[in-house]
Short mmCIF file of C-alpha atoms and ligand atoms in Angstrom, two decimals:
data_model
loop_
_atom_site.label_atom_id
_atom_site.label_comp_id
_atom_site.label_asym_id
_atom_site.label_seq_id
_atom_site.Cartn_x
_atom_site.Cartn_y
_atom_site.Cartn_z
CA MET A 740 -25.68 -5.58 28.79
CA PRO A 741 -22.42 -5.24 26.86
CA ALA A 742 -21.65 -7.44 23.89
CA GLN A 743 -19.27 -10.35 24.37
CA VAL A 744 -16.75 -11.01 21.61
CA HIS A 745 -14.67 -14.14 21.03
CA VAL A 746 -11.89 -14.22 18.41
CA PHE A 747 -10.07 -17.25 17.02
CA ARG A 748 -8.04 -18.41 14.04
CA CYS A 749 -9.50 -19.80 10.81
CA LEU A 750 -7.74 -21.10 7.68
CA THR A 751 -4.08 -20.00 7.72
CA ASP A 752 -4.31 -16.36 8.64
CA ASN A 753 -7.99 -15.42 8.88
CA ILE A 754 -9.46 -14.34 12.20
CA GLY A 755 -12.96 -15.44 13.08
CA ALA A 756 -15.13 -13.48 15.50
CA LEU A 757 -18.34 -14.24 17.37
CA VAL A 758 -20.42 -11.41 18.84
CA HIS A 759 -22.85 -12.49 21.55
CA ASP A 760 -25.76 -10.64 23.12
CA PRO A 761 -25.93 -12.03 26.68
CA LYS A 762 -29.44 -10.67 27.16
CA THR A 763 -31.16 -12.46 24.28
CA GLY A 764 -28.62 -15.20 23.52
CA ALA A 765 -28.26 -14.04 19.91
CA CYS A 766 -24.82 -14.60 18.41
CA ALA A 767 -23.33 -13.44 15.11
CA ALA A 768 -20.28 -14.74 13.31
CA ILE A 769 -18.46 -11.96 11.51
CA ASP A 770 -17.83 -13.62 8.15
CA ALA A 771 -17.62 -17.36 7.63
CA PRO A 772 -14.08 -18.33 6.63
CA GLU A 773 -14.14 -21.95 7.81
CA GLU A 774 -16.82 -24.15 9.38
CA ALA A 775 -14.84 -26.27 11.88
CA PRO A 776 -13.16 -23.47 13.87
CA ILE A 777 -16.45 -21.55 14.02
CA LEU A 778 -18.28 -24.63 15.34
CA ALA A 779 -15.43 -25.19 17.82
CA ALA A 780 -15.70 -21.57 19.00
CA LEU A 781 -19.46 -21.97 19.44
CA ALA A 782 -18.92 -25.18 21.43
CA GLU A 783 -16.26 -23.52 23.56
CA THR A 784 -18.37 -20.47 24.39
CA GLY A 785 -21.70 -22.29 24.57
CA TRP A 786 -23.21 -19.67 22.25
CA ARG A 787 -25.79 -20.51 19.56
CA LEU A 788 -25.30 -19.05 16.09
CA THR A 789 -28.21 -16.86 14.96
CA ASP A 790 -26.58 -14.62 12.36
CA ILE A 791 -23.64 -14.26 10.00
CA LEU A 792 -22.62 -10.69 9.15
CA VAL A 793 -20.62 -10.68 5.94
CA THR A 794 -18.08 -7.89 5.36
CA HIS A 795 -17.32 -8.68 1.71
CA ARG A 796 -17.67 -11.31 -0.95
CA HIS A 797 -14.17 -12.87 -1.04
CA ALA A 798 -14.16 -16.67 -0.74
CA ASP A 799 -12.13 -16.72 2.47
CA HIS A 800 -14.93 -14.72 4.14
CA VAL A 801 -18.03 -16.50 2.77
CA GLN A 802 -17.11 -20.10 1.99
CA ALA A 803 -18.54 -21.62 5.20
CA ILE A 804 -21.92 -19.87 4.93
CA GLY A 805 -23.60 -22.88 3.30
CA PRO A 806 -22.77 -25.51 5.92
CA LEU A 807 -23.27 -23.09 8.84
CA LYS A 808 -26.69 -22.02 7.60
CA ARG A 809 -27.73 -25.61 6.93
CA GLY A 810 -26.59 -26.65 10.39
CA THR A 811 -28.04 -23.76 12.39
CA GLY A 812 -30.69 -22.02 10.28
CA CYS A 813 -28.92 -18.72 10.97
CA ARG A 814 -29.71 -15.52 9.10
CA VAL A 815 -27.13 -14.30 6.59
CA VAL A 816 -26.61 -10.53 6.29
CA ALA A 817 -24.54 -9.40 3.30
CA PRO A 818 -23.57 -6.20 1.50
CA HIS A 819 -26.12 -5.21 -1.12
CA LYS A 820 -23.30 -4.66 -3.60
CA ALA A 821 -22.29 -8.34 -3.21
CA ARG A 822 -25.84 -9.66 -3.59
CA ASP A 823 -24.93 -11.85 -6.59
CA GLN A 824 -21.81 -13.31 -4.98
CA VAL A 825 -22.68 -14.05 -1.34
CA PRO A 826 -24.55 -17.35 -1.08
CA LEU A 827 -27.85 -17.67 0.80
CA ALA A 828 -28.13 -14.02 1.85
CA ASP A 829 -31.36 -13.29 3.76
CA ALA A 830 -30.82 -9.56 4.23
CA LEU A 831 -28.86 -7.11 2.09
CA VAL A 832 -27.43 -4.02 3.73
CA ARG A 833 -26.21 -0.62 2.59
CA GLU A 834 -24.63 2.47 4.05
CA GLY A 835 -26.75 3.82 6.90
CA ASP A 836 -28.58 0.57 7.67
CA THR A 837 -28.69 -0.87 11.18
CA VAL A 838 -28.35 -4.60 11.78
CA HIS A 839 -29.54 -6.15 15.05
CA VAL A 840 -27.98 -9.14 16.74
CA GLY A 841 -30.53 -9.73 19.47
CA GLU A 842 -30.66 -6.32 21.12
CA LEU A 843 -27.17 -5.31 19.96
CA ALA A 844 -27.18 -2.84 17.10
CA ALA A 845 -24.53 -2.42 14.41
CA HIS A 846 -24.34 0.48 12.00
CA VAL A 847 -23.41 -0.52 8.47
CA TRP A 848 -20.65 1.58 6.95
CA GLU A 849 -19.70 1.06 3.33
CA THR A 850 -15.89 1.00 3.41
CA PRO A 851 -14.73 0.34 -0.17
CA GLY A 852 -11.10 0.14 -1.22
CA HIS A 853 -10.06 -3.47 -0.64
CA CYS A 854 -13.06 -4.28 -2.84
CA ALA A 855 -16.09 -2.31 -3.97
CA ASP A 856 -18.69 -4.18 -1.89
CA HIS A 857 -16.86 -4.03 1.46
CA VAL A 858 -18.84 -2.98 4.55
CA SER A 859 -17.78 -2.60 8.18
CA TYR A 860 -20.04 -3.17 11.19
CA TRP A 861 -19.89 -0.58 13.99
CA PHE A 862 -21.48 -1.59 17.30
CA ALA A 863 -21.58 1.97 18.64
CA ALA A 864 -22.90 1.19 22.13
CA ASP A 865 -19.99 -1.21 22.73
CA ARG A 866 -17.49 0.73 20.62
CA ASP A 867 -16.61 -2.42 18.69
CA LEU A 868 -15.73 -2.15 15.01
CA PHE A 869 -15.57 -5.16 12.70
CA ALA A 870 -13.44 -3.85 9.86
CA GLY A 871 -12.98 -7.00 7.74
CA ASP A 872 -10.15 -6.47 5.26
CA THR A 873 -10.19 -2.66 5.40
CA LEU A 874 -8.05 -1.91 8.47
CA PHE A 875 -5.65 -4.45 10.00
CA THR A 876 -3.51 -4.25 13.11
CA LEU A 877 -0.54 -2.18 11.82
CA GLY A 878 -1.75 -2.39 8.22
CA CYS A 879 -4.59 -2.17 5.75
CA GLY A 880 -6.09 -4.27 2.98
CA ARG A 881 -4.72 -4.48 -0.52
CA VAL A 882 -6.52 -2.37 -3.08
CA LEU A 883 -7.99 -5.01 -5.38
CA GLU A 884 -10.67 -2.83 -6.99
CA GLY A 885 -10.98 0.88 -7.54
CA ASP A 886 -8.43 3.43 -6.48
CA PRO A 887 -6.25 3.69 -3.35
CA ALA A 888 -8.09 6.98 -2.72
CA ASP A 889 -11.23 4.92 -1.95
CA LEU A 890 -9.42 2.93 0.72
CA TRP A 891 -7.82 6.09 2.11
CA ALA A 892 -11.28 7.68 2.45
CA SER A 893 -12.60 4.55 4.19
CA LEU A 894 -9.65 4.45 6.58
CA GLN A 895 -10.01 8.16 7.36
CA ARG A 896 -13.59 7.53 8.31
CA LEU A 897 -12.68 4.65 10.63
CA ALA A 898 -9.89 6.77 12.15
CA GLY A 899 -12.56 9.29 13.16
CA LEU A 900 -14.05 6.82 15.66
CA PRO A 901 -13.22 7.33 19.35
CA ASP A 902 -9.67 6.30 20.26
CA GLU A 903 -10.82 3.59 22.66
CA SER A 904 -12.91 1.84 19.98
CA ARG A 905 -11.84 -1.78 19.58
CA VAL A 906 -11.00 -2.90 16.05
CA PHE A 907 -11.46 -6.52 14.99
CA CYS A 908 -9.98 -7.32 11.59
CA GLY A 909 -10.27 -10.23 9.19
CA HIS A 910 -6.65 -11.41 9.10
CA ASP A 911 -3.59 -11.75 11.29
CA TYR A 912 -0.86 -10.19 9.14
CA THR A 913 0.56 -8.37 12.14
CA LEU A 914 4.21 -9.48 11.95
CA SER A 915 4.67 -8.68 8.26
CA ASN A 916 2.71 -5.47 8.78
CA ALA A 917 5.02 -4.58 11.68
CA ARG A 918 8.13 -5.11 9.55
CA PHE A 919 6.81 -2.79 6.87
CA ALA A 920 5.63 -0.22 9.40
CA LEU A 921 9.13 -0.10 10.95
CA ALA A 922 10.67 0.43 7.51
CA ALA A 923 8.27 3.29 6.73
CA ASP A 924 8.26 4.95 10.15
CA PRO A 925 11.55 3.91 11.82
CA ASP A 926 11.70 6.61 14.52
CA ASN A 927 8.20 6.00 15.90
CA GLU A 928 8.68 4.87 19.53
CA ALA A 929 5.06 3.76 19.94
CA LEU A 930 5.46 1.62 16.84
CA LYS A 931 8.69 0.04 18.08
CA ALA A 932 6.94 -0.95 21.31
CA ARG A 933 3.94 -2.30 19.38
CA ALA A 934 6.18 -4.31 17.03
CA ALA A 935 7.90 -5.89 20.05
CA GLU A 936 4.46 -6.72 21.43
CA ALA A 937 3.56 -8.35 18.10
CA GLU A 938 6.71 -10.52 18.21
CA ALA A 939 5.95 -11.59 21.78
CA ALA A 940 2.34 -12.38 20.87
CA LYS A 941 3.43 -14.51 17.93
CA ALA A 942 5.92 -16.41 20.08
CA ALA A 943 3.07 -17.17 22.52
CA ASP A 944 0.73 -18.16 19.63
CA ARG A 945 -1.50 -15.14 20.27
CA PHE A 946 -2.42 -12.30 17.92
CA LEU A 947 -2.97 -8.58 18.44
CA VAL A 948 -6.68 -8.49 17.72
CA PRO A 949 -8.55 -6.50 18.82
CA THR A 950 -6.48 -3.40 18.45
CA THR A 951 -7.87 0.11 19.08
CA ILE A 952 -8.34 3.14 16.88
CA GLY A 953 -6.03 5.10 19.19
CA GLN A 954 -3.25 2.49 18.94
CA GLU A 955 -3.58 2.35 15.16
CA LYS A 956 -3.52 6.14 14.81
CA ALA A 957 -0.24 6.13 16.75
CA THR A 958 1.45 3.21 14.97
CA ASN A 959 -0.20 2.25 11.66
CA PRO A 960 1.64 3.92 8.74
CA PHE A 961 -1.49 3.80 6.59
CA LEU A 962 -3.42 5.91 9.11
CA ARG A 963 -0.39 8.20 9.50
CA ALA A 964 -0.05 9.12 5.82
CA GLY A 965 -0.80 12.73 6.75
CA GLU A 966 2.29 12.94 9.00
CA PRO A 967 5.47 14.56 7.61
CA GLU A 968 7.65 11.55 8.62
CA LEU A 969 5.62 9.27 6.37
CA ALA A 970 5.67 11.76 3.48
CA ARG A 971 9.45 11.90 3.84
CA ALA A 972 9.71 8.11 3.82
CA VAL A 973 8.14 7.96 0.34
CA HIS A 974 9.89 11.14 -0.91
CA LYS A 975 6.65 13.11 -1.10
CA GLU A 976 7.22 15.98 1.30
CA GLY A 977 4.38 18.47 1.06
CA ALA A 978 2.15 16.14 -0.98
CA ALA A 979 -1.49 15.48 -0.05
CA ALA A 980 -1.99 12.66 2.44
CA VAL A 981 -3.83 10.60 -0.16
CA GLU A 982 -0.74 10.67 -2.41
CA VAL A 983 1.46 9.58 0.49
CA PHE A 984 -1.04 6.80 1.20
CA ARG A 985 -0.95 5.70 -2.43
CA ALA A 986 2.87 5.55 -2.36
CA LEU A 987 2.89 3.64 0.94
CA ARG A 988 0.36 1.12 -0.39
CA GLU A 989 2.45 0.57 -3.56
CA TRP A 990 5.63 0.19 -1.48
CA LYS A 991 3.95 -2.37 0.78
CA ASN A 992 2.81 -4.37 -2.28
CA ARG A 993 6.46 -4.75 -3.30
CA PHE A 994 7.85 -5.08 0.26
ZN1 LIG B 958 -10.76 -9.90 1.15
#
């Protein structure tokens, strides 16, 4: 039976997600930004929390672990590299591990760049990717540790997933991402249409999550750093894609 996914807002701009296995009743929260909206989402869906899958150690992704675990007894799965920072972790995961939520299986991919401990969860059978703060709708995470080349490598790997794969990200930064994307890639018709969609979604208090790998490859400037238009936009014609990516990321930081 396919996984069911429910997404909802937490804090100011975080996006919470619940993944439910209808066969066994298991249900995982992807990260734990805020207790009340997660409990409200559980009440709304009627699902019972059995697991929390942590993408990375930042406070806005782990701060509700304590109360949720106390209230539900759920298992906490966290990146091995964040073992000293994620509270109450029951299982530590690395590249190549598989995590089960009931009978659903997620591959653990280490996707550093936003921070060194970041992992993404890939539910291959359902083609659902939980990318945390690595890849956003029309954007990508800030590089807070390491080198932009690390994030570029992680994004390249995610971009290799099938086009129809759904991407759930950790924040709704879509409007500001859309404004930057239009500045960097102004002649991209698919992007113009997507940006209009983002405006309409915002006006209706919705957000463009999930997105798909195919949509992001067509519209997200950070996945399009290998295209000549993007190289031109940062005055790096002929440069390696990773250098274009680095320049785009620096431009976005100042944008
Ligand atoms: Zn973060």
